[in-house]
mmCIF file with all atom_site columns, C-alpha atoms in Angstrom:
data_model
loop_
_atom_site.group_PDB
_atom_site.id
_atom_site.type_symbol
_atom_site.label_atom_id
_atom_site.label_alt_id
_atom_site.label_comp_id
_atom_site.label_asym_id
_atom_site.label_entity_id
_atom_site.label_seq_id
_atom_site.pdbx_PDB_ins_code
_atom_site.Cartn_x
_atom_site.Cartn_y
_atom_site.Cartn_z
_atom_site.occupancy
_atom_site.B_iso_or_equiv
_atom_site.pdbx_formal_charge
_atom_site.auth_seq_id
_atom_site.auth_comp_id
_atom_site.auth_asym_id
_atom_site.auth_atom_id
_atom_site.pdbx_PDB_model_num
ATOM 1   C CA . UNK A 1 1   ? 188.763 -5.656  57.697 1.00 50.00 ? 1002 UNK A CA 1
ATOM 2   C CA . UNK A 1 2   ? 190.025 -3.139  60.364 1.00 50.00 ? 1003 UNK A CA 1
ATOM 3   C CA . UNK A 1 3   ? 187.181 -2.379  62.007 1.00 51.00 ? 1004 UNK A CA 1
ATOM 4   C CA . UNK A 1 4   ? 186.523 -6.095  62.438 1.00 49.00 ? 1005 UNK A CA 1
ATOM 5   C CA . UNK A 1 5   ? 189.658 -6.805  63.563 1.00 49.00 ? 1006 UNK A CA 1
ATOM 6   C CA . UNK A 1 6   ? 189.589 -4.219  66.106 1.00 51.00 ? 1007 UNK A CA 1
ATOM 7   C CA . UNK A 1 7   ? 186.070 -4.819  67.336 1.00 48.00 ? 1008 UNK A CA 1
ATOM 8   C CA . UNK A 1 8   ? 186.818 -8.456  67.873 1.00 50.00 ? 1009 UNK A CA 1
ATOM 9   C CA . UNK A 1 9   ? 190.368 -7.208  69.808 1.00 52.00 ? 1010 UNK A CA 1
ATOM 10  C CA . UNK A 1 10  ? 188.053 -4.985  72.189 1.00 49.00 ? 1011 UNK A CA 1
ATOM 11  C CA . UNK A 1 11  ? 185.754 -7.944  72.586 1.00 47.00 ? 1012 UNK A CA 1
ATOM 12  C CA . UNK A 1 12  ? 188.788 -10.232 73.444 1.00 51.00 ? 1013 UNK A CA 1
ATOM 13  C CA . UNK A 1 13  ? 190.013 -8.021  76.292 1.00 51.00 ? 1014 UNK A CA 1
ATOM 14  C CA . UNK A 1 14  ? 186.554 -7.192  77.331 1.00 50.00 ? 1015 UNK A CA 1
ATOM 15  C CA . UNK A 1 15  ? 185.823 -10.755 78.313 1.00 51.00 ? 1016 UNK A CA 1
ATOM 16  C CA . UNK A 1 16  ? 188.628 -11.206 80.215 1.00 48.00 ? 1017 UNK A CA 1
ATOM 17  C CA . UNK A 1 17  ? 187.429 -9.056  83.612 1.00 47.00 ? 1018 UNK A CA 1
ATOM 18  C CA . UNK A 1 18  ? 184.887 -11.817 84.866 1.00 48.00 ? 1019 UNK A CA 1
ATOM 19  C CA . UNK A 1 19  ? 187.453 -14.784 84.463 1.00 47.00 ? 1020 UNK A CA 1
ATOM 20  C CA . UNK A 1 20  ? 189.115 -13.585 87.625 1.00 46.00 ? 1021 UNK A CA 1
ATOM 21  C CA . UNK A 1 21  ? 189.127 -10.688 90.045 1.00 50.00 ? 1022 UNK A CA 1
ATOM 22  C CA . UNK A 1 22  ? 192.726 -10.469 90.141 1.00 81.00 ? 1023 UNK A CA 1
ATOM 23  C CA . UNK A 1 23  ? 193.750 -10.076 86.486 1.00 88.00 ? 1024 UNK A CA 1
ATOM 24  C CA . UNK A 1 24  ? 196.493 -7.015  85.923 1.00 90.00 ? 1025 UNK A CA 1
ATOM 25  C CA . UNK A 1 25  ? 197.383 -5.068  83.055 1.00 93.00 ? 1026 UNK A CA 1
ATOM 26  C CA . UNK A 1 26  ? 200.622 -3.598  82.140 1.00 95.00 ? 1027 UNK A CA 1
ATOM 27  C CA . UNK A 1 27  ? 202.577 -2.017  79.223 1.00 97.00 ? 1028 UNK A CA 1
ATOM 28  C CA . UNK A 1 28  ? 205.982 -2.769  77.680 1.00 96.00 ? 1029 UNK A CA 1
ATOM 29  C CA . UNK A 1 29  ? 208.092 -1.463  75.020 1.00 97.00 ? 1030 UNK A CA 1
ATOM 30  C CA . UNK A 1 30  ? 211.215 -2.405  73.543 1.00 97.00 ? 1031 UNK A CA 1
ATOM 31  C CA . UNK A 1 31  ? 213.377 -3.610  70.613 1.00 96.00 ? 1032 UNK A CA 1
ATOM 32  C CA . UNK A 1 32  ? 213.315 -5.849  67.745 1.00 96.00 ? 1033 UNK A CA 1
ATOM 33  C CA . UNK A 1 33  ? 215.374 -7.745  65.417 1.00 94.00 ? 1034 UNK A CA 1
ATOM 34  C CA . UNK A 1 34  ? 213.040 -8.951  62.308 1.00 93.00 ? 1035 UNK A CA 1
ATOM 35  C CA . UNK A 1 35  ? 213.585 -11.174 59.186 1.00 90.00 ? 1036 UNK A CA 1
ATOM 36  C CA . UNK A 1 36  ? 211.062 -11.817 56.264 1.00 87.00 ? 1037 UNK A CA 1
ATOM 37  C CA . UNK A 1 37  ? 212.072 -15.316 54.578 1.00 86.00 ? 1038 UNK A CA 1
ATOM 38  C CA . UNK A 1 38  ? 211.070 -15.446 50.572 1.00 82.00 ? 1039 UNK A CA 1
ATOM 39  C CA . UNK A 1 39  ? 211.325 -18.530 48.845 1.00 81.00 ? 1040 UNK A CA 1
ATOM 40  C CA . UNK A 1 40  ? 210.763 -18.659 44.767 1.00 74.00 ? 1041 UNK A CA 1
ATOM 41  C CA . UNK A 1 41  ? 210.596 -21.054 42.100 1.00 69.00 ? 1042 UNK A CA 1
ATOM 42  C CA . UNK A 1 42  ? 213.622 -19.469 40.673 1.00 64.00 ? 1043 UNK A CA 1
ATOM 43  C CA . UNK A 1 43  ? 215.897 -20.488 43.805 1.00 61.00 ? 1044 UNK A CA 1
ATOM 44  C CA . UNK A 1 44  ? 216.094 -16.880 45.182 1.00 65.00 ? 1045 UNK A CA 1
ATOM 45  C CA . UNK A 1 45  ? 216.101 -17.356 49.070 1.00 68.00 ? 1046 UNK A CA 1
ATOM 46  C CA . UNK A 1 46  ? 216.188 -14.514 51.537 1.00 69.00 ? 1047 UNK A CA 1
ATOM 47  C CA . UNK A 1 47  ? 218.289 -15.008 54.778 1.00 67.00 ? 1048 UNK A CA 1
ATOM 48  C CA . UNK A 1 48  ? 216.958 -14.818 58.216 1.00 65.00 ? 1049 UNK A CA 1
ATOM 49  C CA . UNK A 1 49  ? 217.365 -13.558 61.781 1.00 66.00 ? 1050 UNK A CA 1
ATOM 50  C CA . UNK A 1 50  ? 220.860 -13.745 62.861 1.00 60.00 ? 1051 UNK A CA 1
ATOM 51  C CA . UNK A 1 51  ? 222.109 -12.401 59.453 1.00 65.00 ? 1052 UNK A CA 1
ATOM 52  C CA . UNK A 1 52  ? 222.557 -8.990  57.972 1.00 67.00 ? 1053 UNK A CA 1
ATOM 53  C CA . UNK A 1 53  ? 219.242 -9.262  56.320 1.00 73.00 ? 1054 UNK A CA 1
ATOM 54  C CA . UNK A 1 54  ? 217.850 -8.512  60.049 1.00 85.00 ? 1055 UNK A CA 1
ATOM 55  C CA . UNK A 1 55  ? 215.712 -5.078  60.193 1.00 89.00 ? 1056 UNK A CA 1
ATOM 56  C CA . UNK A 1 56  ? 215.846 -3.026  63.478 1.00 92.00 ? 1057 UNK A CA 1
ATOM 57  C CA . UNK A 1 57  ? 212.476 -1.309  64.835 1.00 94.00 ? 1058 UNK A CA 1
ATOM 58  C CA . UNK A 1 58  ? 210.904 -0.820  68.082 1.00 95.00 ? 1059 UNK A CA 1
ATOM 59  C CA . UNK A 1 59  ? 207.067 -2.146  69.136 1.00 97.00 ? 1060 UNK A CA 1
ATOM 60  C CA . UNK A 1 60  ? 205.168 -1.426  72.080 1.00 97.00 ? 1061 UNK A CA 1
ATOM 61  C CA . UNK A 1 61  ? 202.634 -4.001  73.763 1.00 97.00 ? 1062 UNK A CA 1
ATOM 62  C CA . UNK A 1 62  ? 199.597 -3.941  76.128 1.00 97.00 ? 1063 UNK A CA 1
ATOM 63  C CA . UNK A 1 63  ? 199.855 -6.974  78.384 1.00 95.00 ? 1064 UNK A CA 1
ATOM 64  C CA . UNK A 1 64  ? 197.462 -8.805  80.562 1.00 93.00 ? 1065 UNK A CA 1
ATOM 65  C CA . UNK A 1 65  ? 198.026 -11.270 82.870 1.00 93.00 ? 1066 UNK A CA 1
ATOM 66  C CA . UNK A 1 66  ? 194.891 -13.624 83.574 1.00 92.00 ? 1067 UNK A CA 1
ATOM 67  C CA . UNK A 1 67  ? 195.476 -16.557 86.417 1.00 92.00 ? 1068 UNK A CA 1
ATOM 68  C CA . UNK A 1 68  ? 194.335 -19.672 85.109 1.00 93.00 ? 1069 UNK A CA 1
ATOM 69  C CA . UNK A 1 69  ? 195.363 -22.197 88.082 1.00 91.00 ? 1070 UNK A CA 1
ATOM 70  C CA . UNK A 1 70  ? 198.118 -22.140 90.644 1.00 89.00 ? 1071 UNK A CA 1
ATOM 71  C CA . UNK A 1 71  ? 201.562 -20.999 88.575 1.00 92.00 ? 1072 UNK A CA 1
ATOM 72  C CA . UNK A 1 72  ? 199.915 -21.068 85.430 1.00 94.00 ? 1073 UNK A CA 1
ATOM 73  C CA . UNK A 1 73  ? 198.783 -17.895 83.620 1.00 95.00 ? 1074 UNK A CA 1
ATOM 74  C CA . UNK A 1 74  ? 196.991 -16.848 80.423 1.00 96.00 ? 1075 UNK A CA 1
ATOM 75  C CA . UNK A 1 75  ? 199.027 -13.955 79.004 1.00 95.00 ? 1076 UNK A CA 1
ATOM 76  C CA . UNK A 1 76  ? 197.747 -12.345 75.906 1.00 96.00 ? 1077 UNK A CA 1
ATOM 77  C CA . UNK A 1 77  ? 199.369 -9.282  74.455 1.00 96.00 ? 1078 UNK A CA 1
ATOM 78  C CA . UNK A 1 78  ? 198.160 -6.479  72.190 1.00 97.00 ? 1079 UNK A CA 1
ATOM 79  C CA . UNK A 1 79  ? 201.167 -5.503  69.997 1.00 97.00 ? 1080 UNK A CA 1
ATOM 80  C CA . UNK A 1 80  ? 202.163 -2.886  67.641 1.00 98.00 ? 1081 UNK A CA 1
ATOM 81  C CA . UNK A 1 81  ? 205.230 -4.171  65.697 1.00 97.00 ? 1082 UNK A CA 1
ATOM 82  C CA . UNK A 1 82  ? 206.950 -3.751  62.687 1.00 96.00 ? 1083 UNK A CA 1
ATOM 83  C CA . UNK A 1 83  ? 208.024 -6.509  60.673 1.00 94.00 ? 1084 UNK A CA 1
ATOM 84  C CA . UNK A 1 84  ? 210.515 -6.934  57.572 1.00 89.00 ? 1085 UNK A CA 1
ATOM 85  C CA . UNK A 1 85  ? 214.135 -7.232  56.353 1.00 87.00 ? 1086 UNK A CA 1
ATOM 86  C CA . UNK A 1 86  ? 216.717 -6.101  54.139 1.00 84.00 ? 1087 UNK A CA 1
ATOM 87  C CA . UNK A 1 87  ? 216.470 -8.576  51.025 1.00 78.00 ? 1088 UNK A CA 1
ATOM 88  C CA . UNK A 1 88  ? 219.556 -9.555  48.623 1.00 72.00 ? 1089 UNK A CA 1
ATOM 89  C CA . UNK A 1 89  ? 219.325 -8.153  45.332 1.00 69.00 ? 1090 UNK A CA 1
ATOM 90  C CA . UNK A 1 90  ? 217.477 -10.526 42.628 1.00 66.00 ? 1091 UNK A CA 1
ATOM 91  C CA . UNK A 1 91  ? 219.837 -12.326 40.125 1.00 65.00 ? 1092 UNK A CA 1
ATOM 92  C CA . UNK A 1 92  ? 220.571 -10.286 37.302 1.00 66.00 ? 1093 UNK A CA 1
ATOM 93  C CA . UNK A 1 93  ? 221.498 -10.950 33.399 1.00 70.00 ? 1094 UNK A CA 1
ATOM 94  C CA . UNK A 1 94  ? 224.276 -8.994  31.728 1.00 74.00 ? 1095 UNK A CA 1
ATOM 95  C CA . UNK A 1 95  ? 222.675 -6.339  29.897 1.00 70.00 ? 1096 UNK A CA 1
ATOM 96  C CA . UNK A 1 96  ? 219.228 -6.101  31.192 1.00 71.00 ? 1097 UNK A CA 1
ATOM 97  C CA . UNK A 1 97  ? 217.282 -3.646  33.606 1.00 71.00 ? 1098 UNK A CA 1
ATOM 98  C CA . UNK A 1 98  ? 215.776 -5.382  36.739 1.00 70.00 ? 1099 UNK A CA 1
ATOM 99  C CA . UNK A 1 99  ? 213.954 -4.443  39.484 1.00 70.00 ? 1100 UNK A CA 1
ATOM 100 C CA . UNK A 1 100 ? 214.982 -5.668  43.246 1.00 70.00 ? 1101 UNK A CA 1
ATOM 101 C CA . UNK A 1 101 ? 213.232 -4.748  46.701 1.00 73.00 ? 1102 UNK A CA 1
ATOM 102 C CA . UNK A 1 102 ? 216.061 -3.766  48.937 1.00 79.00 ? 1103 UNK A CA 1
ATOM 103 C CA . UNK A 1 103 ? 214.053 -3.058  52.338 1.00 82.00 ? 1104 UNK A CA 1
ATOM 104 C CA . UNK A 1 104 ? 210.821 -4.179  53.464 1.00 86.00 ? 1105 UNK A CA 1
ATOM 105 C CA . UNK A 1 105 ? 209.003 -3.191  56.263 1.00 90.00 ? 1106 UNK A CA 1
ATOM 106 C CA . UNK A 1 106 ? 205.463 -4.103  57.351 1.00 92.00 ? 1107 UNK A CA 1
ATOM 107 C CA . UNK A 1 107 ? 203.622 -2.939  60.477 1.00 95.00 ? 1108 UNK A CA 1
ATOM 108 C CA . UNK A 1 108 ? 201.183 -5.376  62.304 1.00 97.00 ? 1109 UNK A CA 1
ATOM 109 C CA . UNK A 1 109 ? 198.551 -5.224  65.184 1.00 97.00 ? 1110 UNK A CA 1
ATOM 110 C CA . UNK A 1 110 ? 199.622 -8.291  66.567 1.00 98.00 ? 1111 UNK A CA 1
ATOM 111 C CA . UNK A 1 111 ? 197.611 -10.707 69.429 1.00 97.00 ? 1112 UNK A CA 1
ATOM 112 C CA . UNK A 1 112 ? 199.895 -13.342 71.137 1.00 97.00 ? 1113 UNK A CA 1
ATOM 113 C CA . UNK A 1 113 ? 198.570 -15.419 73.464 1.00 96.00 ? 1114 UNK A CA 1
ATOM 114 C CA . UNK A 1 114 ? 200.880 -17.326 75.593 1.00 97.00 ? 1115 UNK A CA 1
ATOM 115 C CA . UNK A 1 115 ? 200.101 -20.099 78.299 1.00 97.00 ? 1116 UNK A CA 1
ATOM 116 C CA . UNK A 1 116 ? 203.034 -18.968 81.086 1.00 97.00 ? 1117 UNK A CA 1
ATOM 117 C CA . UNK A 1 117 ? 204.457 -20.763 83.649 1.00 97.00 ? 1118 UNK A CA 1
ATOM 118 C CA . UNK A 1 118 ? 205.674 -18.134 86.882 1.00 95.00 ? 1119 UNK A CA 1
ATOM 119 C CA . UNK A 1 119 ? 208.497 -19.386 89.025 1.00 95.00 ? 1120 UNK A CA 1
ATOM 120 C CA . UNK A 1 120 ? 209.041 -17.465 92.458 1.00 93.00 ? 1121 UNK A CA 1
ATOM 121 C CA . UNK A 1 121 ? 212.056 -15.690 93.132 1.00 92.00 ? 1122 UNK A CA 1
ATOM 122 C CA . UNK A 1 122 ? 213.019 -13.451 95.902 1.00 91.00 ? 1123 UNK A CA 1
ATOM 123 C CA . UNK A 1 123 ? 213.283 -10.355 93.781 1.00 91.00 ? 1124 UNK A CA 1
ATOM 124 C CA . UNK A 1 124 ? 209.920 -11.380 91.574 1.00 92.00 ? 1125 UNK A CA 1
ATOM 125 C CA . UNK A 1 125 ? 209.160 -13.960 89.489 1.00 94.00 ? 1126 UNK A CA 1
ATOM 126 C CA . UNK A 1 126 ? 210.629 -15.975 86.448 1.00 96.00 ? 1127 UNK A CA 1
ATOM 127 C CA . UNK A 1 127 ? 208.010 -16.151 83.634 1.00 97.00 ? 1128 UNK A CA 1
ATOM 128 C CA . UNK A 1 128 ? 208.063 -18.429 80.772 1.00 98.00 ? 1129 UNK A CA 1
ATOM 129 C CA . UNK A 1 129 ? 205.807 -19.601 77.881 1.00 97.00 ? 1130 UNK A CA 1
ATOM 130 C CA . UNK A 1 130 ? 204.584 -20.180 74.301 1.00 97.00 ? 1131 UNK A CA 1
ATOM 131 C CA . UNK A 1 131 ? 201.419 -19.895 72.321 1.00 97.00 ? 1132 UNK A CA 1
ATOM 132 C CA . UNK A 1 132 ? 200.232 -18.898 68.926 1.00 97.00 ? 1133 UNK A CA 1
ATOM 133 C CA . UNK A 1 133 ? 199.954 -15.411 67.710 1.00 97.00 ? 1134 UNK A CA 1
ATOM 134 C CA . UNK A 1 134 ? 197.371 -13.745 64.922 1.00 97.00 ? 1135 UNK A CA 1
ATOM 135 C CA . UNK A 1 135 ? 198.157 -10.530 63.399 1.00 97.00 ? 1136 UNK A CA 1
ATOM 136 C CA . UNK A 1 136 ? 196.403 -7.641  61.148 1.00 96.00 ? 1137 UNK A CA 1
ATOM 137 C CA . UNK A 1 137 ? 198.735 -5.836  58.459 1.00 94.00 ? 1138 UNK A CA 1
ATOM 138 C CA . UNK A 1 138 ? 198.275 -1.942  58.800 1.00 93.00 ? 1139 UNK A CA 1
ATOM 139 C CA . UNK A 1 139 ? 200.474 -0.938  56.209 1.00 90.00 ? 1140 UNK A CA 1
ATOM 140 C CA . UNK A 1 140 ? 204.156 -0.741  55.026 1.00 88.00 ? 1141 UNK A CA 1
ATOM 141 C CA . UNK A 1 141 ? 206.627 0.169   52.358 1.00 87.00 ? 1142 UNK A CA 1
ATOM 142 C CA . UNK A 1 142 ? 209.505 -1.098  50.035 1.00 83.00 ? 1143 UNK A CA 1
ATOM 143 C CA . UNK A 1 143 ? 212.298 0.464   48.629 1.00 81.00 ? 1144 UNK A CA 1
ATOM 144 C CA . UNK A 1 144 ? 212.663 -0.818  45.213 1.00 76.00 ? 1145 UNK A CA 1
ATOM 145 C CA . UNK A 1 145 ? 216.143 -0.621  43.245 1.00 75.00 ? 1146 UNK A CA 1
ATOM 146 C CA . UNK A 1 146 ? 216.279 0.010   39.429 1.00 76.00 ? 1147 UNK A CA 1
ATOM 147 C CA . UNK A 1 147 ? 219.793 -2.312  38.577 1.00 72.00 ? 1148 UNK A CA 1
ATOM 148 C CA . UNK A 1 148 ? 221.690 -2.729  35.443 1.00 70.00 ? 1149 UNK A CA 1
ATOM 149 C CA . UNK A 1 149 ? 224.346 -5.179  35.366 1.00 69.00 ? 1150 UNK A CA 1
ATOM 150 C CA . UNK A 1 150 ? 224.468 -5.654  39.108 1.00 69.00 ? 1151 UNK A CA 1
ATOM 151 C CA . UNK A 1 151 ? 224.699 -1.504  39.897 1.00 74.00 ? 1152 UNK A CA 1
ATOM 152 C CA . UNK A 1 152 ? 221.783 0.676   41.404 1.00 75.00 ? 1153 UNK A CA 1
ATOM 153 C CA . UNK A 1 153 ? 220.652 2.749   38.681 1.00 77.00 ? 1154 UNK A CA 1
ATOM 154 C CA . UNK A 1 154 ? 217.690 4.517   41.172 1.00 73.00 ? 1155 UNK A CA 1
ATOM 155 C CA . UNK A 1 155 ? 215.770 3.874   44.472 1.00 79.00 ? 1156 UNK A CA 1
ATOM 156 C CA . UNK A 1 156 ? 212.050 4.680   44.854 1.00 77.00 ? 1157 UNK A CA 1
ATOM 157 C CA . UNK A 1 157 ? 210.228 4.174   47.952 1.00 80.00 ? 1158 UNK A CA 1
ATOM 158 C CA . UNK A 1 158 ? 206.529 2.533   47.362 1.00 79.00 ? 1159 UNK A CA 1
ATOM 159 C CA . UNK A 1 159 ? 203.638 1.691   49.839 1.00 83.00 ? 1160 UNK A CA 1
ATOM 160 C CA . UNK A 1 160 ? 202.656 -1.566  50.288 1.00 83.00 ? 1161 UNK A CA 1
ATOM 161 C CA . UNK A 1 161 ? 199.063 -2.433  49.518 1.00 78.00 ? 1162 UNK A CA 1
ATOM 162 C CA . UNK A 1 162 ? 197.373 -5.768  50.791 1.00 81.00 ? 1163 UNK A CA 1
ATOM 163 C CA . UNK A 1 163 ? 195.097 -8.050  48.815 1.00 72.00 ? 1164 UNK A CA 1
ATOM 164 C CA . UNK A 1 164 ? 196.367 -5.899  45.656 1.00 69.00 ? 1165 UNK A CA 1
ATOM 165 C CA . UNK A 1 165 ? 198.290 -6.826  42.841 1.00 67.00 ? 1166 UNK A CA 1
ATOM 166 C CA . UNK A 1 166 ? 201.681 -4.674  43.526 1.00 65.00 ? 1167 UNK A CA 1
ATOM 167 C CA . UNK A 1 167 ? 204.672 -5.173  41.635 1.00 60.00 ? 1168 UNK A CA 1
ATOM 168 C CA . UNK A 1 168 ? 207.127 -4.535  44.491 1.00 61.00 ? 1169 UNK A CA 1
ATOM 169 C CA . UNK A 1 169 ? 209.099 -7.161  46.240 1.00 69.00 ? 1170 UNK A CA 1
ATOM 170 C CA . UNK A 1 170 ? 208.815 -9.458  43.259 1.00 64.00 ? 1171 UNK A CA 1
ATOM 171 C CA . UNK A 1 171 ? 206.650 -8.725  39.700 1.00 59.00 ? 1172 UNK A CA 1
ATOM 172 C CA . UNK A 1 172 ? 203.377 -9.585  40.559 1.00 62.00 ? 1173 UNK A CA 1
ATOM 173 C CA . UNK A 1 173 ? 203.543 -10.247 44.275 1.00 69.00 ? 1174 UNK A CA 1
ATOM 174 C CA . UNK A 1 174 ? 200.511 -10.169 46.132 1.00 79.00 ? 1175 UNK A CA 1
ATOM 175 C CA . UNK A 1 175 ? 200.767 -9.865  49.784 1.00 85.00 ? 1176 UNK A CA 1
ATOM 176 C CA . UNK A 1 176 ? 198.354 -11.271 52.652 1.00 89.00 ? 1177 UNK A CA 1
ATOM 177 C CA . UNK A 1 177 ? 197.131 -8.859  55.044 1.00 91.00 ? 1178 UNK A CA 1
ATOM 178 C CA . UNK A 1 178 ? 196.908 -11.403 57.717 1.00 94.00 ? 1179 UNK A CA 1
ATOM 179 C CA . UNK A 1 179 ? 199.653 -13.400 59.455 1.00 96.00 ? 1180 UNK A CA 1
ATOM 180 C CA . UNK A 1 180 ? 199.904 -16.370 61.844 1.00 97.00 ? 1181 UNK A CA 1
ATOM 181 C CA . UNK A 1 181 ? 202.557 -18.499 63.587 1.00 97.00 ? 1182 UNK A CA 1
ATOM 182 C CA . UNK A 1 182 ? 204.101 -19.156 67.086 1.00 97.00 ? 1183 UNK A CA 1
ATOM 183 C CA . UNK A 1 183 ? 206.355 -17.533 69.686 1.00 96.00 ? 1184 UNK A CA 1
ATOM 184 C CA . UNK A 1 184 ? 208.262 -18.509 73.085 1.00 97.00 ? 1185 UNK A CA 1
ATOM 185 C CA . UNK A 1 185 ? 208.553 -15.712 75.666 1.00 97.00 ? 1186 UNK A CA 1
ATOM 186 C CA . UNK A 1 186 ? 210.923 -15.747 78.642 1.00 97.00 ? 1187 UNK A CA 1
ATOM 187 C CA . UNK A 1 187 ? 211.024 -12.399 81.368 1.00 96.00 ? 1188 UNK A CA 1
ATOM 188 C CA . UNK A 1 188 ? 211.230 -11.425 84.606 1.00 96.00 ? 1189 UNK A CA 1
ATOM 189 C CA . UNK A 1 189 ? 208.608 -9.813  87.016 1.00 94.00 ? 1190 UNK A CA 1
ATOM 190 C CA . UNK A 1 190 ? 209.956 -7.910  89.547 1.00 94.00 ? 1191 UNK A CA 1
ATOM 191 C CA . UNK A 1 191 ? 208.836 -7.356  92.951 1.00 91.00 ? 1192 UNK A CA 1
ATOM 192 C CA . UNK A 1 192 ? 208.735 -3.582  92.227 1.00 90.00 ? 1193 UNK A CA 1
ATOM 193 C CA . UNK A 1 193 ? 206.342 -4.268  89.239 1.00 91.00 ? 1194 UNK A CA 1
ATOM 194 C CA . UNK A 1 194 ? 208.858 -3.760  86.341 1.00 95.00 ? 1195 UNK A CA 1
ATOM 195 C CA . UNK A 1 195 ? 209.115 -6.443  83.658 1.00 96.00 ? 1196 UNK A CA 1
ATOM 196 C CA . UNK A 1 196 ? 211.778 -7.614  81.415 1.00 97.00 ? 1197 UNK A CA 1
ATOM 197 C CA . UNK A 1 197 ? 211.123 -9.598  78.580 1.00 96.00 ? 1198 UNK A CA 1
ATOM 198 C CA . UNK A 1 198 ? 212.265 -11.544 75.552 1.00 97.00 ? 1199 UNK A CA 1
ATOM 199 C CA . UNK A 1 199 ? 210.165 -13.241 72.557 1.00 96.00 ? 1200 UNK A CA 1
ATOM 200 C CA . UNK A 1 200 ? 211.329 -15.162 69.523 1.00 96.00 ? 1201 UNK A CA 1
ATOM 201 C CA . UNK A 1 201 ? 208.405 -15.445 67.135 1.00 96.00 ? 1202 UNK A CA 1
ATOM 202 C CA . UNK A 1 202 ? 208.149 -17.713 63.521 1.00 95.00 ? 1203 UNK A CA 1
ATOM 203 C CA . UNK A 1 203 ? 205.395 -16.900 61.249 1.00 95.00 ? 1204 UNK A CA 1
ATOM 204 C CA . UNK A 1 204 ? 203.712 -20.273 59.571 1.00 94.00 ? 1205 UNK A CA 1
ATOM 205 C CA . UNK A 1 205 ? 201.254 -18.236 57.487 1.00 93.00 ? 1206 UNK A CA 1
ATOM 206 C CA . UNK A 1 206 ? 202.306 -17.630 53.509 1.00 91.00 ? 1207 UNK A CA 1
ATOM 207 C CA . UNK A 1 207 ? 202.342 -14.202 52.926 1.00 90.00 ? 1208 UNK A CA 1
ATOM 208 C CA . UNK A 1 208 ? 201.823 -14.657 49.323 1.00 85.00 ? 1209 UNK A CA 1
ATOM 209 C CA . UNK A 1 209 ? 198.671 -14.809 47.672 1.00 82.00 ? 1210 UNK A CA 1
ATOM 210 C CA . UNK A 1 210 ? 199.956 -15.844 44.524 1.00 77.00 ? 1211 UNK A CA 1
ATOM 211 C CA . UNK A 1 211 ? 201.364 -19.261 45.493 1.00 72.00 ? 1212 UNK A CA 1
ATOM 212 C CA . UNK A 1 212 ? 204.395 -18.471 43.286 1.00 76.00 ? 1213 UNK A CA 1
ATOM 213 C CA . UNK A 1 213 ? 206.708 -17.910 46.386 1.00 80.00 ? 1214 UNK A CA 1
ATOM 214 C CA . UNK A 1 214 ? 206.635 -18.566 50.310 1.00 86.00 ? 1215 UNK A CA 1
ATOM 215 C CA . UNK A 1 215 ? 206.917 -15.564 52.469 1.00 88.00 ? 1216 UNK A CA 1
ATOM 216 C CA . UNK A 1 216 ? 206.973 -15.870 56.046 1.00 92.00 ? 1217 UNK A CA 1
ATOM 217 C CA . UNK A 1 217 ? 208.098 -13.451 59.027 1.00 93.00 ? 1218 UNK A CA 1
ATOM 218 C CA . UNK A 1 218 ? 209.866 -14.074 61.973 1.00 94.00 ? 1219 UNK A CA 1
ATOM 219 C CA . UNK A 1 219 ? 211.491 -11.779 64.735 1.00 96.00 ? 1220 UNK A CA 1
ATOM 220 C CA . UNK A 1 220 ? 213.645 -11.376 68.041 1.00 96.00 ? 1221 UNK A CA 1
ATOM 221 C CA . UNK A 1 221 ? 212.316 -9.027  70.548 1.00 97.00 ? 1222 UNK A CA 1
ATOM 222 C CA . UNK A 1 222 ? 213.434 -7.444  73.968 1.00 98.00 ? 1223 UNK A CA 1
ATOM 223 C CA . UNK A 1 223 ? 210.851 -5.607  76.070 1.00 97.00 ? 1224 UNK A CA 1
ATOM 224 C CA . UNK A 1 224 ? 211.041 -3.472  79.573 1.00 98.00 ? 1225 UNK A CA 1
ATOM 225 C CA . UNK A 1 225 ? 207.616 -2.459  80.957 1.00 97.00 ? 1226 UNK A CA 1
ATOM 226 C CA . UNK A 1 226 ? 205.520 -1.808  83.965 1.00 95.00 ? 1227 UNK A CA 1
ATOM 227 C CA . UNK A 1 227 ? 202.559 -3.376  85.971 1.00 93.00 ? 1228 UNK A CA 1
ATOM 228 C CA . UNK A 1 228 ? 199.773 -1.253  86.998 1.00 90.00 ? 1229 UNK A CA 1
ATOM 229 C CA . UNK A 1 229 ? 198.791 -3.905  89.523 1.00 79.00 ? 1230 UNK A CA 1
ATOM 230 C CA . UNK A 1 230 ? 199.796 -7.305  90.612 1.00 71.00 ? 1231 UNK A CA 1
ATOM 231 C CA . UNK A 1 231 ? 197.465 -10.233 90.457 1.00 63.00 ? 1232 UNK A CA 1
ATOM 232 C CA . UNK A 1 232 ? 199.164 -11.483 93.690 1.00 61.00 ? 1233 UNK A CA 1
ATOM 233 C CA . UNK A 1 233 ? 198.598 -8.271  96.071 1.00 50.00 ? 1234 UNK A CA 1
#
């Protein structure tokens, strides 16, 4: 599946070349705050972005600008990103041992596909847009606490095995490798070819393959980078 996803991405990027002679390419990197929302039938609910559950990490982007019509552009990204969260302990009963994940990290190759509008300024352009994204899970890990009467007895780290019956986040959980959702973006393209951007992403695909819970990703990111050229030069 990874080879298929990579091939599709390469074909997608190659297909952009004939669309317009002034397609521009850039690179960015930055800071990510992510959260993984989990809701199950037992009433467990993890927190979202803006709370203590958010996970801090980095991301890297390949950015492409494709002129569509006047100030409207198609701006896809190829993004390497780590999503996940710090998770609250599962509820425990007195005198029982419980396994509970306290940290989840999931590494993805993600392709946001935004339609953006560029507003000219003296210092450059304001860029605002939105669109869907698809993502392919490369791997991940989780820390699993063994708890007794609410106290942590031991903690072990495990690898996430997509599409495989894994006992990590909750007993019997199976995670889907693919993620999908929508995002909005806002940024500035400076006249010196530097770019600054922010992105808010919300996953709609349920990552739980067993249908026993609803697991979705979300994140907020800030990026800084530069364009190799400008399509309006």
